Short mmCIF file of C-alpha atoms in Angstrom, two decimals:
data_model
loop_
_atom_site.label_atom_id
_atom_site.label_comp_id
_atom_site.label_asym_id
_atom_site.label_seq_id
_atom_site.Cartn_x
_atom_site.Cartn_y
_atom_site.Cartn_z
CA MET A 1 -13.65 -24.08 7.89
CA ASP A 2 -15.27 -26.85 9.86
CA ARG A 3 -18.68 -25.48 9.13
CA THR A 4 -20.54 -23.01 6.98
CA PRO A 5 -19.34 -19.44 7.57
CA ASP A 6 -21.35 -16.95 9.64
CA ILE A 7 -20.39 -14.36 6.70
CA ASP A 8 -19.89 -15.09 2.91
CA THR A 9 -18.74 -12.20 1.02
CA GLN A 10 -16.77 -11.24 -1.94
CA VAL A 11 -14.38 -8.80 -0.16
CA LEU A 12 -13.44 -8.74 3.63
CA VAL A 13 -11.76 -5.79 4.68
CA VAL A 14 -9.99 -5.89 8.03
CA GLY A 15 -9.73 -2.53 10.00
CA ALA A 16 -12.49 0.17 9.92
CA GLY A 17 -9.90 3.00 10.16
CA PRO A 18 -10.15 5.90 7.67
CA VAL A 19 -8.34 3.66 4.81
CA GLY A 20 -10.51 0.45 5.79
CA LEU A 21 -13.42 2.48 5.40
CA MET A 22 -12.65 4.58 2.14
CA LEU A 23 -11.71 1.13 0.35
CA ALA A 24 -15.10 -0.30 1.55
CA GLY A 25 -16.75 2.79 -0.09
CA GLU A 26 -14.81 2.19 -3.36
CA LEU A 27 -15.56 -1.34 -3.26
CA ALA A 28 -19.31 -0.95 -3.05
CA LEU A 29 -19.28 1.81 -5.31
CA GLY A 30 -17.69 -0.42 -7.67
CA GLY A 31 -20.40 -3.01 -7.37
CA ALA A 32 -18.53 -5.64 -4.94
CA ASP A 33 -19.94 -7.23 -1.77
CA VAL A 34 -17.87 -6.21 1.03
CA VAL A 35 -17.49 -6.43 4.95
CA VAL A 36 -15.51 -4.33 7.02
CA LEU A 37 -14.38 -6.15 10.14
CA GLU A 38 -13.29 -4.05 13.29
CA ARG A 39 -11.92 -4.71 16.76
CA ARG A 40 -13.09 -1.61 18.27
CA THR A 41 -16.68 -1.70 19.61
CA GLY A 42 -17.20 2.15 19.14
CA PRO A 43 -15.75 5.24 17.60
CA LEU A 44 -12.39 6.63 18.41
CA THR A 45 -12.00 8.85 21.62
CA GLU A 46 -8.59 10.38 20.75
CA SER A 47 -7.70 12.87 18.05
CA ARG A 48 -4.89 10.88 16.12
CA ALA A 49 -4.39 12.11 12.33
CA SER A 50 -5.92 15.27 11.48
CA THR A 51 -4.38 16.75 8.29
CA LEU A 52 -5.65 16.36 4.70
CA HIS A 53 -3.75 17.05 1.90
CA ALA A 54 -4.92 18.23 -1.49
CA ARG A 55 -4.88 15.16 -3.39
CA THR A 56 -7.09 13.43 -0.69
CA MET A 57 -9.37 16.46 -0.79
CA GLU A 58 -9.65 15.88 -4.69
CA ILE A 59 -10.65 12.21 -4.09
CA LEU A 60 -13.37 13.18 -1.61
CA ASP A 61 -14.66 15.68 -4.31
CA GLN A 62 -14.42 13.06 -6.72
CA ARG A 63 -16.95 10.84 -4.73
CA GLY A 64 -19.20 13.94 -3.89
CA LEU A 65 -18.05 14.00 -0.14
CA LEU A 66 -16.91 17.22 0.25
CA ALA A 67 -20.48 18.74 0.66
CA GLU A 68 -21.15 16.57 3.50
CA LEU A 69 -17.76 17.36 5.10
CA GLY A 70 -18.33 20.92 4.77
CA THR A 71 -15.34 23.43 4.38
CA PRO A 72 -12.74 22.37 6.96
CA PRO A 73 -10.35 24.92 8.59
CA ALA A 74 -7.28 25.44 6.95
CA GLY A 75 -4.52 23.87 8.50
CA GLY A 76 -1.87 26.52 8.47
CA ALA A 77 1.66 26.81 6.87
CA GLY A 78 3.15 23.57 5.77
CA HIS A 79 6.84 22.36 6.45
CA PHE A 80 9.47 20.15 5.25
CA GLY A 81 11.30 18.59 8.17
CA GLY A 82 10.43 21.77 10.47
CA THR A 83 11.57 24.33 7.84
CA PRO A 84 8.35 26.42 6.58
CA LEU A 85 7.20 25.36 3.27
CA ASP A 86 4.39 26.92 1.06
CA LEU A 87 2.08 24.03 -0.05
CA THR A 88 0.60 25.98 -2.81
CA THR A 89 -0.08 23.46 -5.99
CA ALA A 90 -2.34 23.37 -9.10
CA SER A 91 -5.21 22.09 -7.26
CA PRO A 92 -8.44 23.81 -5.74
CA TYR A 93 -7.55 22.52 -2.49
CA SER A 94 -3.86 23.69 -2.01
CA GLY A 95 -2.57 23.77 1.36
CA GLN A 96 -3.57 21.44 4.20
CA TRP A 97 -6.96 21.00 5.93
CA LYS A 98 -7.80 20.05 9.51
CA VAL A 99 -10.29 17.32 9.96
CA PRO A 100 -10.24 15.29 13.16
CA GLN A 101 -9.88 11.59 12.46
CA VAL A 102 -12.98 10.75 14.20
CA ARG A 103 -14.99 12.89 11.78
CA THR A 104 -13.27 11.56 8.77
CA GLU A 105 -14.02 7.87 9.75
CA GLU A 106 -17.59 9.04 10.50
CA LEU A 107 -18.01 10.51 7.02
CA LEU A 108 -16.52 7.55 5.27
CA GLU A 109 -18.39 5.11 7.37
CA CYS A 110 -21.81 6.52 6.57
CA TRP A 111 -20.80 6.89 2.75
CA ALA A 112 -19.56 3.19 2.64
CA THR A 113 -22.79 1.88 4.48
CA ARG A 114 -25.19 3.92 2.19
CA LEU A 115 -23.58 2.19 -0.71
CA GLY A 116 -24.01 -1.26 1.07
CA ALA A 117 -21.09 -2.20 2.89
CA ARG A 118 -21.30 -3.99 5.91
CA VAL A 119 -19.26 -3.07 9.26
CA VAL A 120 -18.98 -5.49 11.87
CA LYS A 121 -17.41 -4.23 14.98
CA GLY A 122 -16.18 -5.73 18.29
CA HIS A 123 -14.31 -8.71 16.69
CA LEU A 124 -10.52 -9.40 16.55
CA LEU A 125 -8.91 -11.27 13.67
CA THR A 126 -7.23 -14.51 14.98
CA ASP A 127 -6.83 -16.72 11.90
CA LEU A 128 -6.38 -16.70 8.24
CA ARG A 129 -6.31 -19.61 5.79
CA THR A 130 -6.18 -19.41 2.29
CA THR A 131 -7.54 -21.91 -0.12
CA GLU A 132 -7.45 -22.03 -3.98
CA ARG A 133 -10.84 -20.08 -4.36
CA ALA A 134 -11.23 -18.23 -1.10
CA VAL A 135 -9.73 -16.83 2.08
CA GLU A 136 -11.16 -18.20 5.30
CA ALA A 137 -11.11 -15.83 8.40
CA THR A 138 -11.83 -16.50 11.95
CA ALA A 139 -12.46 -13.51 14.41
CA GLU A 140 -13.08 -13.73 18.25
CA ALA A 141 -15.30 -11.14 19.93
CA GLU A 142 -13.86 -8.42 21.98
CA PRO A 143 -14.90 -7.65 25.74
CA GLY A 144 -17.67 -5.21 25.56
CA ALA A 145 -19.10 -6.31 22.12
CA GLY A 146 -22.36 -7.16 23.57
CA GLY A 147 -24.51 -9.85 22.07
CA ALA A 148 -21.96 -10.53 19.22
CA ALA A 149 -21.13 -14.12 18.59
CA ALA A 150 -17.96 -15.32 20.40
CA THR A 151 -16.49 -16.74 17.40
CA LEU A 152 -17.24 -15.33 13.76
CA ARG A 153 -16.30 -17.00 10.57
CA VAL A 154 -16.06 -15.33 7.51
CA ARG A 155 -15.41 -16.58 3.81
CA ALA A 156 -14.30 -14.06 1.15
CA ALA A 157 -12.69 -13.96 -2.33
CA TYR A 158 -10.25 -11.47 -1.07
CA VAL A 159 -8.94 -10.10 2.06
CA VAL A 160 -7.46 -6.53 2.49
CA GLY A 161 -5.68 -5.82 5.44
CA CYS A 162 -5.99 -1.95 6.79
CA ASP A 163 -5.48 -2.79 10.20
CA GLY A 164 -2.47 -0.64 10.78
CA GLU A 165 1.25 -0.63 11.63
CA THR A 166 0.92 -3.95 13.65
CA SER A 167 -1.40 -5.64 11.14
CA THR A 168 -2.61 -9.00 12.10
CA VAL A 169 -3.51 -9.39 8.30
CA ARG A 170 0.12 -8.93 7.36
CA ARG A 171 1.53 -11.30 10.21
CA LEU A 172 -1.07 -14.14 9.23
CA ALA A 173 -0.60 -13.96 5.72
CA GLY A 174 3.23 -13.98 6.01
CA PHE A 175 4.20 -10.74 4.37
CA ASP A 176 7.76 -9.76 4.39
CA PHE A 177 8.18 -6.21 5.85
CA PRO A 178 11.67 -5.17 5.63
CA GLY A 179 13.02 -1.87 6.89
CA ARG A 180 14.39 -0.60 10.16
CA ASP A 181 13.02 0.09 13.53
CA ALA A 182 12.91 3.56 15.22
CA THR A 183 15.95 5.05 16.97
CA ARG A 184 14.61 8.40 17.53
CA GLU A 185 10.77 9.62 18.81
CA LEU A 186 8.56 12.30 19.33
CA LEU A 187 6.36 12.19 22.83
CA ARG A 188 2.81 13.61 22.00
CA ALA A 189 0.17 14.53 24.51
CA ASP A 190 -3.17 16.37 24.46
CA VAL A 191 -3.33 17.96 27.63
CA ALA A 192 -6.18 20.15 29.33
CA GLY A 193 -5.57 22.77 31.90
CA VAL A 194 -2.28 24.31 30.85
CA ASP A 195 -1.17 27.47 29.37
CA VAL A 196 1.87 27.15 27.44
CA PRO A 197 2.75 29.31 24.44
CA ASP A 198 2.19 28.16 20.79
CA ARG A 199 5.48 26.73 19.70
CA ARG A 200 6.03 25.67 15.95
CA PHE A 201 9.03 23.57 15.55
CA GLU A 202 10.82 25.57 18.46
CA ARG A 203 14.49 24.30 18.54
CA HIS A 204 15.96 24.61 22.14
CA PRO A 205 19.58 23.37 22.97
CA LYS A 206 18.35 20.30 24.41
CA GLY A 207 15.57 19.27 21.86
CA LEU A 208 12.56 20.22 19.92
CA ALA A 209 9.24 21.34 21.39
CA ILE A 210 5.75 21.67 19.27
CA SER A 211 2.59 23.14 21.11
CA ALA A 212 -0.57 24.56 19.79
CA ARG A 213 -4.07 25.33 21.50
CA GLY A 214 -6.81 23.39 19.90
CA PRO A 215 -10.69 23.35 20.18
CA GLY A 216 -12.20 23.51 23.76
CA GLY A 217 -8.90 24.56 25.48
CA VAL A 218 -6.90 21.52 24.70
CA THR A 219 -3.26 22.04 23.94
CA ARG A 220 -1.28 19.40 22.09
CA VAL A 221 2.35 19.17 22.75
CA MET A 222 5.10 17.25 21.30
CA VAL A 223 8.48 17.10 22.36
CA HIS A 224 11.89 15.26 21.37
CA GLU A 225 15.22 15.24 23.22
CA TYR A 226 18.20 15.25 21.12
CA GLY A 227 20.40 12.21 21.53
CA ALA A 228 17.72 10.40 23.41
CA THR A 229 16.95 6.71 22.36
CA VAL A 230 13.25 5.48 21.79
CA GLY A 231 11.84 4.50 25.27
CA HIS A 232 10.93 0.89 26.11
CA GLU A 233 9.01 1.30 29.14
CA PRO A 234 6.00 -1.15 29.46
CA GLY A 235 2.64 -0.18 28.55
CA PRO A 236 1.51 3.12 27.12
CA VAL A 237 3.44 6.40 27.35
CA SER A 238 3.01 8.04 30.76
CA PHE A 239 2.19 11.57 31.08
CA ALA A 240 5.01 12.03 33.66
CA ARG A 241 7.62 11.02 31.11
CA VAL A 242 6.26 13.52 28.57
CA ALA A 243 5.95 16.06 31.17
CA ALA A 244 9.64 15.66 32.51
CA ALA A 245 10.90 15.56 28.91
CA TRP A 246 8.93 18.93 28.13
CA GLN A 247 10.33 20.59 31.32
CA ARG A 248 13.76 19.69 30.25
CA VAL A 249 13.60 20.88 26.79
CA THR A 250 11.70 24.11 27.37
CA GLY A 251 11.83 24.96 31.22
CA ASP A 252 7.94 24.79 31.43
CA ASP A 253 6.17 22.65 33.98
CA ILE A 254 2.91 21.19 32.52
CA SER A 255 2.63 18.29 35.02
CA ALA A 256 -0.37 19.96 36.75
CA GLY A 257 -2.32 19.61 33.35
CA THR A 258 -4.82 16.72 32.93
CA PRO A 259 -3.87 14.27 29.88
CA LEU A 260 -6.39 13.35 27.49
CA TRP A 261 -4.40 11.32 25.25
CA LEU A 262 -0.77 10.15 25.25
CA ASN A 263 1.15 8.48 22.53
CA SER A 264 4.91 8.56 20.95
CA PHE A 265 5.89 7.82 17.28
CA GLY A 266 9.39 7.35 16.08
CA ASP A 267 11.27 7.29 12.82
CA ALA A 268 10.80 3.65 12.04
CA LEU A 269 10.80 2.87 8.38
CA ARG A 270 9.05 -0.29 6.78
CA GLN A 271 7.39 -1.37 3.75
CA VAL A 272 6.07 -4.74 2.50
CA SER A 273 7.96 -6.21 -0.67
CA GLN A 274 4.64 -7.10 -2.05
CA TYR A 275 1.46 -5.33 -1.63
CA ARG A 276 -0.56 -8.64 -2.66
CA ARG A 277 -0.01 -12.04 -1.80
CA GLY A 278 -2.59 -13.93 -3.94
CA ARG A 279 -5.94 -13.29 -2.36
CA VAL A 280 -4.60 -11.18 0.16
CA LEU A 281 -3.79 -7.40 -0.01
CA LEU A 282 -2.74 -4.62 2.26
CA ALA A 283 -3.19 -0.79 2.26
CA GLY A 284 -2.26 1.99 4.53
CA ASP A 285 -0.07 1.46 7.80
CA ALA A 286 -0.57 -2.27 7.16
CA ALA A 287 1.76 -1.97 3.87
CA HIS A 288 4.02 0.75 5.03
CA HIS A 289 5.25 2.21 8.53
CA GLN A 290 6.43 5.76 8.78
CA MET A 291 6.91 8.55 10.95
CA PRO A 292 3.50 10.57 10.38
CA VAL A 293 5.40 13.87 9.60
CA GLY A 294 2.90 16.74 8.29
CA GLY A 295 0.11 13.92 8.15
CA GLN A 296 1.43 12.11 5.11
CA ALA A 297 0.87 8.85 6.68
CA LEU A 298 -2.96 8.91 6.60
CA ASN A 299 -3.17 10.66 3.19
CA LEU A 300 -0.77 7.87 1.55
CA GLY A 301 -3.05 5.40 2.99
CA LEU A 302 -6.34 6.90 1.59
CA GLN A 303 -4.87 7.08 -1.73
CA ASP A 304 -3.69 3.62 -1.46
CA ALA A 305 -7.65 2.75 -1.12
CA ALA A 306 -8.52 4.95 -4.04
CA ASN A 307 -6.23 2.86 -6.30
CA LEU A 308 -7.13 -0.38 -5.35
CA GLY A 309 -10.90 -0.17 -4.74
CA TRP A 310 -12.13 0.04 -8.23
CA LYS A 311 -9.61 -2.51 -9.40
CA LEU A 312 -10.57 -5.19 -6.93
CA ALA A 313 -14.24 -4.40 -7.41
CA ALA A 314 -13.67 -5.14 -11.22
CA GLU A 315 -12.08 -8.53 -10.30
CA VAL A 316 -14.62 -9.76 -8.16
CA ARG A 317 -17.25 -8.54 -10.67
CA GLY A 318 -15.43 -10.65 -13.35
CA THR A 319 -14.57 -7.54 -15.70
CA ALA A 320 -11.08 -6.95 -14.99
CA GLY A 321 -8.52 -7.59 -17.52
CA PRO A 322 -5.21 -9.54 -17.06
CA GLY A 323 -2.82 -7.90 -14.68
CA LEU A 324 -5.42 -5.12 -13.48
CA LEU A 325 -5.20 -6.07 -9.91
CA ASP A 326 -1.29 -6.44 -9.99
CA SER A 327 -1.40 -3.11 -11.00
CA TYR A 328 -2.05 -1.96 -7.65
CA HIS A 329 1.21 -3.39 -6.32
CA ALA A 330 3.01 -1.81 -9.41
CA GLU A 331 1.67 1.45 -8.80
CA ARG A 332 1.57 2.16 -5.06
CA HIS A 333 4.61 0.31 -3.96
CA PRO A 334 6.88 2.82 -5.74
CA ALA A 335 4.49 5.88 -4.72
CA GLY A 336 4.67 4.65 -1.16
CA ARG A 337 8.49 4.41 -1.34
CA ARG A 338 8.91 7.78 -2.67
CA VAL A 339 6.82 9.31 0.20
CA LEU A 340 8.87 6.96 2.82
CA ASP A 341 11.81 8.53 1.50
CA ASN A 342 10.69 11.91 1.75
CA ILE A 343 9.79 11.30 5.33
CA ALA A 344 13.11 9.70 6.26
CA ALA A 345 14.78 12.99 4.96
CA GLN A 346 12.22 14.99 6.99
CA ALA A 347 13.02 13.04 10.06
CA LEU A 348 16.81 13.50 9.99
CA LEU A 349 16.13 17.45 9.68
CA LEU A 350 13.27 17.42 12.39
CA LEU A 351 15.24 15.26 15.05
CA GLY A 352 18.62 15.98 14.54
CA GLY A 353 20.39 17.99 16.88
CA ALA A 354 23.11 20.66 16.68
CA GLY A 355 24.99 18.71 14.20
CA THR A 356 22.14 19.34 11.27
CA GLU A 357 21.87 23.20 11.87
CA GLN A 358 24.17 23.86 8.78
CA LEU A 359 21.96 21.34 6.70
CA ARG A 360 18.92 23.05 7.94
CA LEU A 361 20.19 26.40 6.83
CA LEU A 362 21.10 25.16 3.47
CA PHE A 363 17.62 23.61 2.99
CA GLY A 364 15.87 26.79 4.09
CA GLU A 365 17.90 28.60 1.12
CA LEU A 366 16.83 25.85 -1.27
CA LEU A 367 13.25 26.00 -0.33
CA ARG A 368 13.23 29.78 -1.48
CA LYS A 369 13.87 28.28 -4.99
CA PRO A 370 10.26 28.35 -6.76
CA ARG A 371 11.19 24.71 -8.46
CA VAL A 372 12.55 23.30 -5.39
CA ARG A 373 9.39 24.49 -3.46
CA ALA A 374 7.02 23.34 -6.05
CA HIS A 375 8.65 20.17 -6.18
CA LEU A 376 8.39 19.38 -2.40
CA ALA A 377 4.97 20.82 -2.07
CA GLY A 378 3.73 18.38 -4.95
CA THR A 379 5.07 15.51 -3.57
CA ILE A 380 3.49 16.27 0.03
CA ALA A 381 0.20 17.10 -1.38
CA GLY A 382 0.19 13.98 -3.55
CA VAL A 383 -0.62 15.89 -6.60
CA ASP A 384 2.41 14.97 -8.55
CA VAL A 385 1.90 11.12 -8.46
CA ARG A 386 2.21 9.87 -12.07
CA TYR A 387 1.91 6.08 -12.60
CA ALA A 388 3.89 4.49 -15.28
CA ALA A 389 2.84 5.40 -18.81
CA GLU A 390 3.95 4.50 -22.50
CA PRO A 391 6.80 6.91 -23.14
CA ASP A 392 5.37 8.19 -26.36
CA GLY A 393 2.03 8.75 -24.94
CA HIS A 394 0.25 12.34 -23.93
CA ARG A 395 2.23 13.77 -21.12
CA LEU A 396 -0.84 13.54 -18.71
CA VAL A 397 -1.19 9.90 -19.01
CA GLY A 398 -0.46 8.37 -15.76
CA ALA A 399 -1.09 11.79 -13.86
CA ARG A 400 -4.17 12.79 -11.98
CA VAL A 401 -6.80 14.87 -14.25
CA PRO A 402 -6.19 18.62 -13.73
CA HIS A 403 -9.30 20.29 -12.24
CA LEU A 404 -11.33 22.04 -14.95
CA ARG A 405 -14.89 23.48 -14.42
CA LEU A 406 -17.14 21.99 -17.08
CA ARG A 407 -20.44 22.91 -18.75
CA THR A 408 -22.52 19.98 -19.68
CA ALA A 409 -26.03 19.17 -20.94
CA ALA A 410 -26.75 18.15 -17.38
CA GLY A 411 -25.57 21.57 -16.25
CA PRO A 412 -22.41 22.84 -14.54
CA SER A 413 -19.74 20.21 -13.67
CA SER A 414 -16.03 19.45 -13.33
CA THR A 415 -13.29 16.94 -14.01
CA PHE A 416 -13.65 15.57 -10.71
CA ALA A 417 -17.54 15.54 -10.51
CA VAL A 418 -17.72 13.37 -13.52
CA LEU A 419 -16.05 10.67 -11.50
CA ARG A 420 -18.71 10.39 -8.95
CA PRO A 421 -20.34 7.43 -10.16
CA GLY A 422 -17.09 5.46 -9.86
CA ARG A 423 -16.85 4.34 -13.35
CA GLY A 424 -14.49 5.13 -15.99
CA VAL A 425 -15.06 8.23 -18.15
CA LEU A 426 -14.30 9.30 -21.78
CA LEU A 427 -14.39 12.97 -21.46
CA ASP A 428 -14.88 14.77 -24.84
CA LEU A 429 -14.33 18.21 -24.88
CA GLY A 430 -13.48 18.52 -28.65
CA GLY A 431 -16.65 16.81 -30.18
CA ARG A 432 -15.19 13.80 -31.32
CA PRO A 433 -17.88 11.14 -32.06
CA SER A 434 -15.64 8.48 -33.49
CA LEU A 435 -13.80 8.38 -30.13
CA SER A 436 -17.32 8.04 -28.30
CA ARG A 437 -18.37 5.13 -30.61
CA ALA A 438 -15.26 3.32 -29.82
CA THR A 439 -16.28 3.12 -26.19
CA GLU A 440 -19.32 1.24 -26.97
CA PRO A 441 -18.36 -2.16 -26.15
CA TRP A 442 -17.40 -0.92 -22.50
CA ALA A 443 -20.76 1.09 -21.86
CA ASP A 444 -22.06 -1.76 -19.80
CA GLY A 445 -21.53 0.12 -16.69
CA ARG A 446 -17.71 0.31 -16.88
CA VAL A 447 -17.14 3.31 -18.90
CA ASP A 448 -19.48 6.76 -19.58
CA VAL A 449 -19.03 9.17 -22.17
CA VAL A 450 -19.20 12.92 -21.09
CA ALA A 451 -19.36 15.63 -23.64
CA ALA A 452 -18.50 18.95 -22.13
CA THR A 453 -17.00 22.53 -22.72
CA PRO A 454 -14.59 24.15 -20.46
CA GLU A 455 -15.57 27.41 -18.71
CA ARG A 456 -14.13 30.05 -20.96
CA ASP A 457 -12.66 32.11 -17.95
CA ARG A 458 -10.34 29.17 -17.20
CA PRO A 459 -7.00 28.34 -18.61
CA ALA A 460 -7.43 26.43 -21.67
CA PRO A 461 -7.29 22.52 -21.04
CA GLU A 462 -4.50 20.44 -21.74
CA PHE A 463 -6.24 17.79 -23.82
CA THR A 464 -9.15 17.63 -26.05
CA CYS A 465 -10.37 14.00 -25.25
CA ALA A 466 -9.25 11.77 -22.33
CA LEU A 467 -9.95 8.61 -20.72
CA LEU A 468 -10.24 8.58 -16.94
CA ARG A 469 -9.75 5.75 -14.56
CA PRO A 470 -12.32 5.90 -11.69
CA ASP A 471 -9.47 6.96 -9.46
CA GLY A 472 -9.03 10.06 -11.52
CA HIS A 473 -5.93 9.10 -13.34
CA VAL A 474 -5.71 9.56 -16.91
CA ALA A 475 -5.63 6.40 -18.93
CA TRP A 476 -5.20 7.76 -22.38
CA ALA A 477 -5.38 11.34 -23.97
CA ASP A 478 -5.58 12.92 -27.46
CA GLY A 479 -4.37 9.61 -29.30
CA THR A 480 -5.73 7.40 -32.02
CA VAL A 481 -8.74 5.23 -31.69
CA PRO A 482 -6.60 1.77 -31.83
CA GLU A 483 -4.63 3.43 -28.93
CA LEU A 484 -8.10 4.27 -26.97
CA LYS A 485 -9.26 0.83 -27.49
CA ALA A 486 -5.97 -0.68 -26.34
CA ALA A 487 -6.32 1.52 -23.10
CA LEU A 488 -10.06 0.46 -22.75
CA ARG A 489 -8.95 -3.31 -22.70
CA ARG A 490 -6.08 -2.63 -20.34
CA TRP A 491 -7.99 -0.88 -17.72
CA PHE A 492 -11.70 -1.77 -18.06
CA GLY A 493 -11.16 -5.50 -19.49
CA PRO A 494 -12.27 -7.08 -22.65
CA PRO A 495 -15.15 -5.54 -24.59
CA SER A 496 -18.63 -6.77 -24.14
CA ARG A 497 -20.27 -8.51 -26.91
CA HIS A 498 -23.51 -6.56 -26.31
CA ARG A 499 -23.31 -2.87 -26.85
CA ALA A 500 -25.45 -0.62 -24.68
CA GLY A 501 -27.31 2.02 -26.53
CA ALA A 502 -26.70 5.71 -26.00
CA SER A 503 -28.89 6.22 -23.12
CA GLY A 504 -26.92 3.53 -21.59
CA ARG A 505 -23.57 4.91 -21.92
CA ARG A 506 -24.02 8.95 -21.40
CA SER A 507 -23.56 9.86 -17.91
CA ALA A 508 -25.24 12.88 -16.27
CA ALA A 509 -21.94 14.74 -15.30
CA ALA A 510 -22.29 15.21 -11.61
CA SER A 511 -24.58 12.18 -10.98
#
């Protein structure tokens, strides 16, 4: 930069949608100085993504955010490509939950700023330059940004693009984004003043129709005409186009309604080849573009943020071991690829015409098989993600920690609640002091020890002692002390030379 930057920070997050705000909170919780740059000057005015799945709800529980969110309404039955699918999983938050995106953003922004993150709105990123030690960003004020400086210069150790499918960060940093463009699309509109029956993946001879009455009498309609190609009309989708397609497919006339929000989404499928290029990283739709079938896109992005936040915070604090930050790509790229493949299969079933009916019938039969249903439900809910682990390790290593209700010296807790401080946790259910002593060189704010007993009226736990990563995935379980120390080094960096006392390494279970 030509002069001293207006903002000097450790991490610049570009994009204050749910993914960017989740990441900002995780970074701040991990002790990083973080600034979020957002183009918008105010909150969303449209509904957008509104479905939260089980794993995302678990992550919110891990950060103590569910009490503030309240109990959201259940999102009804799930589906796979329009075929009904029971989303019951081994999670206390089975199913799907309806939370408007504006509420999700409000919740996450309040949390992140309470922890010290700064959100700067009304600026569009226009330039990004990487040096050996920093990334230098330039942003221009958007119209309506009030008294904001016309040009804002930011210097950060790292930049993370959470700025959506048309990501400016991805373009400026030169990320490769292979895949394919959309060939089919769903038109979507929120409409007031119409009275149409609810339709759940209703298949007509000419197309697919979906409609549901929401709060305040607003009806969301979605329509796809079989064989229709992706529209290329200039500007946003017009209500006239949506209404005409709806009438051709269903025979109903909604043209007299008042459109409140219009958009379209297609079956494009792209994923960056690398989630990290030096000091620039991507998360959410900036890293992967997919059809938002069943709300999976939002949940995938939030889970990216949960994986990256604690790792990047450790990197800028100087406590990360070799390769920790690179494990973000190693873990989340295959997880994202799996979801994208899942969504591509659903798009074929959902948007295919008469030629797919036999396939849909066969798929419906398969979904009645318990193992098939459980497999697909776990994939959609995100609870079956398991990161690579040693082949001879405990079967839970790499998986999310199962939910258990616990009793601790501090009172009732759970395997999710012990993660609320955002640190690693050695969870000891078997009274093994030698393992607790092994963590002492990491008891400098990186790893807590929690001794607990599981509630007696619950199923027996699958482990007696486990090392949990801050994102809730199991790093080690029921192995030897040398194996535990190896896991501590891998995930929490080299041991400290100065050991904390017992009071410094034991955590209140729900602090």
